[in-house]
Amino acid sequence: MSILERSISAEAPLLSVNGLTRFYGSRVGCQNVAFDLYPGEVMGIVGESGSGKSTLLSCLAGHLETDAGQVVYNGQDVLTLPEPARRRLMRTDWAFVHQHARDGLRMNVSAGGNVGERLMAGGARHYGNIRKTAEDWLERVEIDPGRIDDRPSAFSGGMQQRLQIARGLVTGPKLVLMDEPTGGLDVSVQARLLDLLRGLVRRMGLSVVIVTHDIGVVRLLADRLMVMRHGQVVEHGLTDRVLDDPQHAYTQLLVNSVLPT
Amino acid sequence: MSDYNFAYLDEPTKKMIRRAILKGLAVPGYQVPFASREMPMPYGWGTGGVQVTAACLTPEDTLKVIDQGADDTTNAVSIRSFFAKVAGVATTTRTGEASVIQTRHRIPETPLRSDQILVYQVPIPEPLRFLEPRETETRRMHALEEYGLMHIKLYEDIARHGAIATAYAYPALVNGRHVFDPSPIPRFDNPRLESPAIQLFGAGREQRIYALPPFTRVQSLDFDDHPFEASKADGACALCGATHTYLDEIVADDQGTRRFQCSDTDYCMERRA
Amino acid sequence: MIRVENLNKDFILHAQGGTKIPVLRGAMLTVKAGECVALTGSSGSGKSTLLRLLQGNYAPAGGVINVAGLDLATATPREVSALRRATLGYVSQFLRVVPRVPALDVVAEPLLNLGVDEAEARERAATLLARLNLPERLWGLSPTTFSGGEQQRVNIARGFVHPYPVLLLDEPTASLDPVNRAVVLQLIRDAKARGAALVGIFHDAPARAEIADREVDVTIFAPQAEPA
């Protein structure tokens, strides 16, 4: 084993999820979900609508209350953190990318204001610096900095999504939760976004949990893959292994694989 | 006296309002919900301020009412005569003689004293409202001191106008804890929110009361590189010549000649007397 | 560098009532550093399956797949990822890339993932693409628009841009003209010379004869007719 590999396996997970469970009345939202996520790792969660993948993500983000389980980050169970500490975590170390950009953006605030919000929430009080950082981030997500004072409503869907990403990443988070970030975008726009995300993941060493029903997206973005059905994880492993050699009946159905020999 | 209970409101109601006021004084800048009553005037005419005033008045008080600095507007005159009738209290237009002053959108120029109460009429008490329409969310933001949103408003101002354009209802941080809306007073008045007098804020339609105890620290929000400025029109009062007071710009004749005049009519008259 | 013992592989088709298709039984393979082993056997005999098992792409039904000290049969996804990043290279027949990424970046990506500085990674990628005679005007374009031979050279460059100690080759010379075929064979010889362990499938018999030290016929690992 090389030095690099040894250093990697010695590293502690960034996020440890154990027994995460959420019911909607008597119906299962997600049940007994467990996984570790390491620094710099991208994990995809796939499954059809109602499989529990979005419930899981909402529980991780604290948008939904959980019935049981732990979400351990930095040695602390995020689910039991006092609300102020949890919300502070969500706007500094974590970021959430919504499927619909308008859920993650302030549509009546300029692009610069949107990107600057997390900085100002964190106590930044120098207008010039905030603006410079916002310009820098617009450039990094390939939006013309000249449009810093435009409102998101004047942007295309792909630009809105990139703006949402800039807004989340401006504080240099370690963990990003994404809910169908490429959903509803044109194929060519999706490709651009995927490329951008890969670059950001690599350069910032981000850990990502990405929920999607698009197998193509996880193949290109995720190191690891979790397949969910009826609220349960049915298969879990290296992305290409799960997709190319699916073991579970449901995964086989999902990837609709023609088996090569 | 009339058949009304003293100061119009029944005693249990006044007690309820006083409790809200005391709570507001105990937690400066915090918006205390209260069961606002129907008053014999429409919302927007100071029903919140009137209820707070009614709960504060004693038969020995002397009341002054101003509307944008003036004692002689319809709103000011009718509220003054209302209390003269239902509470039988003395009224005055002189700031120095009043023990309770109800105001709409101004702080008197004459420095207030520790034996005076200033009651503000408030249309929208929630400073976060324009960016976050959900009351549940704004309450949580206050609870958790999440005030990044307030600076977004100022950021947007500078981005669009090159300077903080918010000229009235300028938000401020009270006692290092709660961001509050000082009602639509001009930002020129913001520095005088730190005062020896008790300041009470009543929003009738929104059913909120909040307060500043004497000498509470009130910091107007700003940026390091765009500091708060208590600006006013650059000119002098055409009547008294004052250059240090808040000035109204008025059209003086049919030719459209414009001139400035003290917004605080009592202060202006005293200077000329 | 590679040690495969008693490796079994089945495919279970749940859509067809759980039909089990056995593909490999008791496969054995050892490859030393500096050695190149060619997998042979008729089409469908399991060459690609074995190669994919070596890459960690397929999950074995039993046995040991030790690659550079890591048993892929039991390794965690993370360990496999780390192995692929630094140690285990793979030249596939198919190109799978984000559509709009330029060819140069596609080739440089394995280096970037290893933390190599962006300028240096691009320079090394450029050197290799030039050696493979890919016209410079194509470097800034996405390989998804390229011809088969051009895509193949991008794949090869991606596999050789980092000196992986273990390299798996799936038909590396398939759609190449004689000039580029010679370049690829030289790259393989260079890799052997620096001590890499190579395993490949080469339908190109002269190429195989030229670079393979040994041939392993995977037909011998084909399962005997056994009850499903």
CSV table of N, CA, C and O in Angstrom, one decimal, chain A residues 167-244:
chain,number,residue,atom,x,y,z
A,167,ARG,N,-23.5,31.1,-4.3
A,167,ARG,CA,-24.0,31.6,-3.1
A,167,ARG,C,-23.7,30.7,-1.9
A,167,ARG,O,-23.4,31.1,-0.8
A,168,GLY,N,-23.8,29.4,-2.2
A,168,GLY,CA,-23.5,28.4,-1.2
A,168,GLY,C,-22.0,28.2,-0.9
A,168,GLY,O,-21.6,28.0,0.2
A,169,LEU,N,-21.2,28.3,-2.0
A,169,LEU,CA,-19.8,28.0,-1.8
A,169,LEU,C,-18.9,29.2,-1.3
A,169,LEU,O,-17.8,29.0,-1.0
A,170,VAL,N,-19.5,30.4,-1.3
A,170,VAL,CA,-18.7,31.6,-1.0
A,170,VAL,C,-18.1,31.5,0.4
A,170,VAL,O,-17.0,32.1,0.6
A,171,THR,N,-18.6,30.8,1.3
A,171,THR,CA,-18.0,30.7,2.7
A,171,THR,C,-17.0,29.5,2.7
A,171,THR,O,-16.6,29.2,3.8
A,172,GLY,N,-16.8,28.9,1.6
A,172,GLY,CA,-15.8,27.7,1.6
A,172,GLY,C,-16.3,26.6,2.5
A,172,GLY,O,-15.5,26.1,3.3
A,173,PRO,N,-17.5,26.1,2.2
A,173,PRO,CA,-18.0,25.0,3.0
A,173,PRO,C,-17.2,23.7,2.7
A,173,PRO,O,-16.5,23.6,1.7
A,174,LYS,N,-17.4,22.7,3.6
A,174,LYS,CA,-16.7,21.4,3.5
A,174,LYS,C,-17.7,20.4,2.9
A,174,LYS,O,-17.3,19.4,2.3
A,175,LEU,N,-19.0,20.6,3.2
A,175,LEU,CA,-20.0,19.6,2.7
A,175,LEU,C,-21.1,20.4,1.9
A,175,LEU,O,-21.6,21.4,2.4
A,176,VAL,N,-21.4,19.8,0.8
A,176,VAL,CA,-22.5,20.4,0.0
A,176,VAL,C,-23.5,19.3,-0.3
A,176,VAL,O,-23.2,18.2,-0.7
A,177,LEU,N,-24.8,19.6,0.1
A,177,LEU,CA,-25.9,18.7,-0.2
A,177,LEU,C,-26.6,19.2,-1.4
A,177,LEU,O,-27.0,20.4,-1.5
A,178,MET,N,-26.8,18.3,-2.4
A,178,MET,CA,-27.5,18.8,-3.7
A,178,MET,C,-28.7,17.9,-4.0
A,178,MET,O,-28.6,16.7,-3.9
A,179,ASP,N,-29.8,18.6,-4.3
A,179,ASP,CA,-31.0,17.9,-4.6
A,179,ASP,C,-31.3,18.1,-6.1
A,179,ASP,O,-31.7,19.2,-6.5
A,180,GLU,N,-31.1,17.1,-6.9
A,180,GLU,CA,-31.3,17.2,-8.3
A,180,GLU,C,-30.8,18.5,-8.9
A,180,GLU,O,-31.6,19.2,-9.6
A,181,PRO,N,-29.5,18.8,-8.8
A,181,PRO,CA,-29.1,20.1,-9.2
A,181,PRO,C,-29.2,20.3,-10.7
A,181,PRO,O,-29.2,21.5,-11.2
A,182,THR,N,-29.2,19.3,-11.5
A,182,THR,CA,-29.3,19.4,-13.0
A,182,THR,C,-30.7,19.2,-13.5
A,182,THR,O,-30.9,19.2,-14.7
A,183,GLY,N,-31.6,18.9,-12.6
A,183,GLY,CA,-33.0,18.7,-13.0
A,183,GLY,C,-33.6,19.9,-13.7
A,183,GLY,O,-33.3,21.0,-13.3
A,184,GLY,N,-34.3,19.7,-14.7
A,184,GLY,CA,-35.0,20.8,-15.4
A,184,GLY,C,-34.1,21.7,-16.3
A,184,GLY,O,-34.5,22.7,-16.8
A,185,LEU,N,-32.8,21.2,-16.5
A,185,LEU,CA,-31.9,22.0,-17.3
A,185,LEU,C,-31.8,21.3,-18.7
A,185,LEU,O,-31.8,20.1,-18.8
A,186,ASP,N,-31.5,22.1,-19.7
A,186,ASP,CA,-31.2,21.5,-21.0
A,186,ASP,C,-29.9,20.6,-20.9
A,186,ASP,O,-29.1,20.8,-20.1
A,187,VAL,N,-29.8,19.7,-21.8
A,187,VAL,CA,-28.7,18.7,-21.7
A,187,VAL,C,-27.3,19.5,-21.8
A,187,VAL,O,-26.4,19.2,-21.1
A,188,SER,N,-27.2,20.4,-22.7
A,188,SER,CA,-26.0,21.1,-22.9
A,188,SER,C,-25.6,22.0,-21.6
A,188,SER,O,-24.5,22.1,-21.2
A,189,VAL,N,-26.7,22.5,-21.0
A,189,VAL,CA,-26.5,23.3,-19.8
A,189,VAL,C,-26.1,22.4,-18.6
A,189,VAL,O,-25.3,22.7,-17.8
A,190,GLN,N,-26.7,21.2,-18.6
A,190,GLN,CA,-26.4,20.2,-17.6
A,190,GLN,C,-24.9,19.9,-17.7
A,190,GLN,O,-24.2,19.8,-16.6
A,191,ALA,N,-24.4,19.7,-18.9
A,191,ALA,CA,-23.0,19.3,-19.1
A,191,ALA,C,-22.1,20.3,-18.5
A,191,ALA,O,-21.1,20.1,-17.8
A,192,ARG,N,-22.4,21.6,-18.8
A,192,ARG,CA,-21.6,22.7,-18.3
A,192,ARG,C,-21.6,22.7,-16.8
A,192,ARG,O,-20.5,22.9,-16.1
A,193,LEU,N,-22.7,22.5,-16.2
A,193,LEU,CA,-22.8,22.5,-14.7
A,193,LEU,C,-22.1,21.4,-14.1
A,193,LEU,O,-21.4,21.6,-13.1
A,194,LEU,N,-22.2,20.2,-14.7
A,194,LEU,CA,-21.4,19.1,-14.2
A,194,LEU,C,-19.9,19.3,-14.3
A,194,LEU,O,-19.2,19.0,-13.3
A,195,ASP,N,-19.5,19.9,-15.4
A,195,ASP,CA,-18.0,20.2,-15.5
A,195,ASP,C,-17.6,21.1,-14.4
A,195,ASP,O,-16.6,21.0,-13.7
A,196,LEU,N,-18.4,22.2,-14.2
A,196,LEU,CA,-18.1,23.2,-13.2
A,196,LEU,C,-18.1,22.5,-11.8
A,196,LEU,O,-17.1,22.8,-11.0
A,197,LEU,N,-19.1,21.7,-11.5
A,197,LEU,CA,-19.1,21.1,-10.2
A,197,LEU,C,-17.9,20.2,-10.0
A,197,LEU,O,-17.3,20.2,-8.9
A,198,ARG,N,-17.5,19.4,-11.0
A,198,ARG,CA,-16.3,18.6,-10.9
A,198,ARG,C,-15.1,19.4,-10.5
A,198,ARG,O,-14.3,19.0,-9.7
A,199,GLY,N,-14.9,20.5,-11.3
A,199,GLY,CA,-13.8,21.4,-11.0
A,199,GLY,C,-13.8,21.9,-9.6
A,199,GLY,O,-12.8,21.9,-8.9
A,200,LEU,N,-15.0,22.4,-9.1
A,200,LEU,CA,-15.1,23.0,-7.8
A,200,LEU,C,-14.8,21.9,-6.7
A,200,LEU,O,-14.2,22.2,-5.7
A,201,VAL,N,-15.3,20.7,-6.9
A,201,VAL,CA,-15.1,19.6,-6.0
A,201,VAL,C,-13.6,19.3,-5.8
A,201,VAL,O,-13.1,19.2,-4.7
A,202,ARG,N,-13.0,19.3,-7.0
A,202,ARG,CA,-11.5,19.0,-7.0
A,202,ARG,C,-10.7,20.1,-6.3
A,202,ARG,O,-9.9,19.9,-5.4
A,203,ARG,N,-11.0,21.3,-6.8
A,203,ARG,CA,-10.2,22.5,-6.3
A,203,ARG,C,-10.5,22.8,-4.8
A,203,ARG,O,-9.6,23.2,-4.1
A,204,MET,N,-11.7,22.6,-4.4
A,204,MET,CA,-12.0,23.0,-3.0
A,204,MET,C,-12.0,21.8,-2.1
A,204,MET,O,-12.2,22.0,-0.9
A,205,GLY,N,-11.8,20.6,-2.6
A,205,GLY,CA,-11.8,19.4,-1.8
A,205,GLY,C,-13.1,19.2,-1.1
A,205,GLY,O,-13.2,18.7,0.0
A,206,LEU,N,-14.2,19.5,-1.9
A,206,LEU,CA,-15.6,19.4,-1.3
A,206,LEU,C,-16.0,18.0,-1.1
A,206,LEU,O,-15.7,17.1,-1.9
A,207,SER,N,-16.8,17.7,-0.1
A,207,SER,CA,-17.5,16.5,0.0
A,207,SER,C,-18.9,16.8,-0.4
A,207,SER,O,-19.5,17.8,0.0
A,208,VAL,N,-19.5,15.9,-1.2
A,208,VAL,CA,-20.8,16.2,-1.7
A,208,VAL,C,-21.8,15.0,-1.6
A,208,VAL,O,-21.3,13.8,-1.8
A,209,VAL,N,-23.0,15.2,-1.2
A,209,VAL,CA,-24.0,14.2,-1.3
A,209,VAL,C,-25.0,14.8,-2.3
A,209,VAL,O,-25.6,15.8,-2.2
A,210,ILE,N,-25.2,14.0,-3.4
A,210,ILE,CA,-26.0,14.5,-4.5
A,210,ILE,C,-27.1,13.5,-4.8
A,210,ILE,O,-26.9,12.3,-5.0
A,211,VAL,N,-28.3,14.0,-4.7
A,211,VAL,CA,-29.5,13.2,-4.9
A,211,VAL,C,-30.0,13.5,-6.4
A,211,VAL,O,-30.1,14.6,-6.8
A,212,THR,N,-30.2,12.4,-7.1
A,212,THR,CA,-30.7,12.6,-8.5
A,212,THR,C,-31.3,11.3,-9.0
A,212,THR,O,-31.2,10.2,-8.4
A,213,HIS,N,-32.2,11.5,-10.0
A,213,HIS,CA,-32.7,10.2,-10.6
A,213,HIS,C,-31.9,10.0,-12.0
A,213,HIS,O,-32.2,9.1,-12.7
A,214,ASP,N,-31.0,10.9,-12.2
A,214,ASP,CA,-30.2,10.8,-13.5
A,214,ASP,C,-29.0,10.0,-13.4
A,214,ASP,O,-28.0,10.5,-12.8
A,215,ILE,N,-29.0,8.8,-13.9
A,215,ILE,CA,-27.8,7.9,-13.8
A,215,ILE,C,-26.6,8.5,-14.4
A,215,ILE,O,-25.5,8.4,-13.9
A,216,GLY,N,-26.8,9.2,-15.5
A,216,GLY,CA,-25.7,9.9,-16.2
A,216,GLY,C,-24.9,10.9,-15.3
A,216,GLY,O,-23.7,11.0,-15.3
A,217,VAL,N,-25.7,11.6,-14.5
A,217,VAL,CA,-25.1,12.6,-13.6
A,217,VAL,C,-24.2,11.9,-12.6
A,217,VAL,O,-23.1,12.3,-12.4
A,218,VAL,N,-24.7,10.9,-12.0
A,218,VAL,CA,-23.9,10.2,-10.9
A,218,VAL,C,-22.7,9.6,-11.5
A,218,VAL,O,-21.6,9.5,-10.9
A,219,ARG,N,-22.8,9.0,-12.7
A,219,ARG,CA,-21.7,8.3,-13.3
A,219,ARG,C,-20.5,9.3,-13.5
A,219,ARG,O,-19.4,9.0,-13.3
A,220,LEU,N,-20.9,10.5,-13.9
A,220,LEU,CA,-19.8,11.5,-14.1
A,220,LEU,C,-19.3,12.2,-12.9
A,220,LEU,O,-18.3,12.8,-12.9
A,221,LEU,N,-20.1,12.2,-11.9
A,221,LEU,CA,-19.8,13.1,-10.7
A,221,LEU,C,-19.5,12.3,-9.4
A,221,LEU,O,-18.6,12.7,-8.7
A,222,ALA,N,-20.1,11.1,-9.2
A,222,ALA,CA,-20.1,10.5,-7.9
A,222,ALA,C,-19.0,9.4,-7.9
A,222,ALA,O,-18.8,8.7,-8.8
A,223,ASP,N,-18.2,9.4,-6.7
A,223,ASP,CA,-17.3,8.4,-6.5
A,223,ASP,C,-18.0,7.1,-6.1
A,223,ASP,O,-17.7,6.0,-6.4
A,224,ARG,N,-19.0,7.4,-5.2
A,224,ARG,CA,-19.8,6.2,-4.7
A,224,ARG,C,-21.2,6.4,-4.9
A,224,ARG,O,-21.7,7.6,-5.1
A,225,LEU,N,-22.0,5.3,-4.8
A,225,LEU,CA,-23.4,5.4,-5.2
A,225,LEU,C,-24.2,4.6,-4.1
A,225,LEU,O,-23.8,3.5,-3.7
A,226,MET,N,-25.4,5.2,-3.8
A,226,MET,CA,-26.3,4.5,-2.9
A,226,MET,C,-27.6,4.4,-3.7
A,226,MET,O,-28.1,5.4,-4.2
A,227,VAL,N,-28.2,3.2,-3.8
A,227,VAL,CA,-29.4,3.0,-4.5
A,227,VAL,C,-30.5,2.9,-3.4
A,227,VAL,O,-30.4,2.0,-2.5
A,228,MET,N,-31.6,3.7,-3.5
A,228,MET,CA,-32.6,3.6,-2.5
A,228,MET,C,-33.9,3.1,-3.2
A,228,MET,O,-34.2,3.4,-4.3
A,229,ARG,N,-34.7,2.4,-2.3
A,229,ARG,CA,-36.0,2.0,-2.8
A,229,ARG,C,-36.9,1.8,-1.5
A,229,ARG,O,-36.5,1.2,-0.6
A,230,HIS,N,-38.1,2.3,-1.6
A,230,HIS,CA,-39.0,2.2,-0.5
A,230,HIS,C,-38.4,2.7,0.8
A,230,HIS,O,-38.6,2.0,1.9
A,231,GLY,N,-37.6,3.7,0.8
A,231,GLY,CA,-37.0,4.2,2.0
A,231,GLY,C,-35.7,3.4,2.5
A,231,GLY,O,-35.1,3.8,3.5
A,232,GLN,N,-35.4,2.4,1.8
A,232,GLN,CA,-34.2,1.6,2.2
A,232,GLN,C,-33.1,1.7,1.2
A,232,GLN,O,-33.3,1.9,0.1
A,233,VAL,N,-31.9,1.5,1.7
A,233,VAL,CA,-30.7,1.4,0.8
A,233,VAL,C,-30.6,0.0,0.4
A,233,VAL,O,-30.5,-0.9,1.2
A,234,VAL,N,-30.8,-0.2,-0.9
A,234,VAL,CA,-30.7,-1.6,-1.4
A,234,VAL,C,-29.4,-2.0,-2.0
A,234,VAL,O,-29.0,-3.1,-2.0
A,235,GLU,N,-28.6,-1.0,-2.4
A,235,GLU,CA,-27.3,-1.3,-2.9
A,235,GLU,C,-26.4,-0.1,-2.7
A,235,GLU,O,-26.8,1.1,-2.7
A,236,HIS,N,-25.1,-0.3,-2.5
A,236,HIS,CA,-24.2,0.7,-2.1
A,236,HIS,C,-22.8,0.3,-2.5
A,236,HIS,O,-22.4,-0.8,-2.2
A,237,GLY,N,-22.1,1.2,-3.2
A,237,GLY,CA,-20.7,0.9,-3.6
A,237,GLY,C,-20.1,1.9,-4.5
A,237,GLY,O,-20.7,2.9,-4.8
A,238,LEU,N,-19.0,1.5,-5.1
A,238,LEU,CA,-18.3,2.3,-6.1
A,238,LEU,C,-19.3,2.5,-7.2
A,238,LEU,O,-19.9,1.6,-7.7
A,239,THR,N,-19.4,3.8,-7.7
A,239,THR,CA,-20.4,4.1,-8.7
A,239,THR,C,-20.3,3.2,-9.9
A,239,THR,O,-21.4,2.7,-10.3
A,240,ASP,N,-19.2,3.1,-10.5
A,240,ASP,CA,-19.2,2.3,-11.7
A,240,ASP,C,-19.5,0.8,-11.5
A,240,ASP,O,-20.0,0.1,-12.3
A,241,ARG,N,-19.1,0.3,-10.3
A,241,ARG,CA,-19.4,-1.1,-10.0
A,241,ARG,C,-20.9,-1.3,-9.9
A,241,ARG,O,-21.5,-2.2,-10.4
A,242,VAL,N,-21.5,-0.4,-9.1
A,242,VAL,CA,-23.0,-0.5,-8.9
A,242,VAL,C,-23.7,-0.4,-10.3
A,242,VAL,O,-24.7,-1.1,-10.6
A,243,LEU,N,-23.2,0.5,-11.1
A,243,LEU,CA,-23.9,0.7,-12.4
A,243,LEU,C,-23.6,-0.4,-13.4
A,243,LEU,O,-24.5,-0.7,-14.2
A,244,ASP,N,-22.4,-0.9,-13.4
A,244,ASP,CA,-22.0,-1.8,-14.5
A,244,ASP,C,-22.2,-3.3,-14.0
A,244,ASP,O,-22.3,-4.2,-14.9
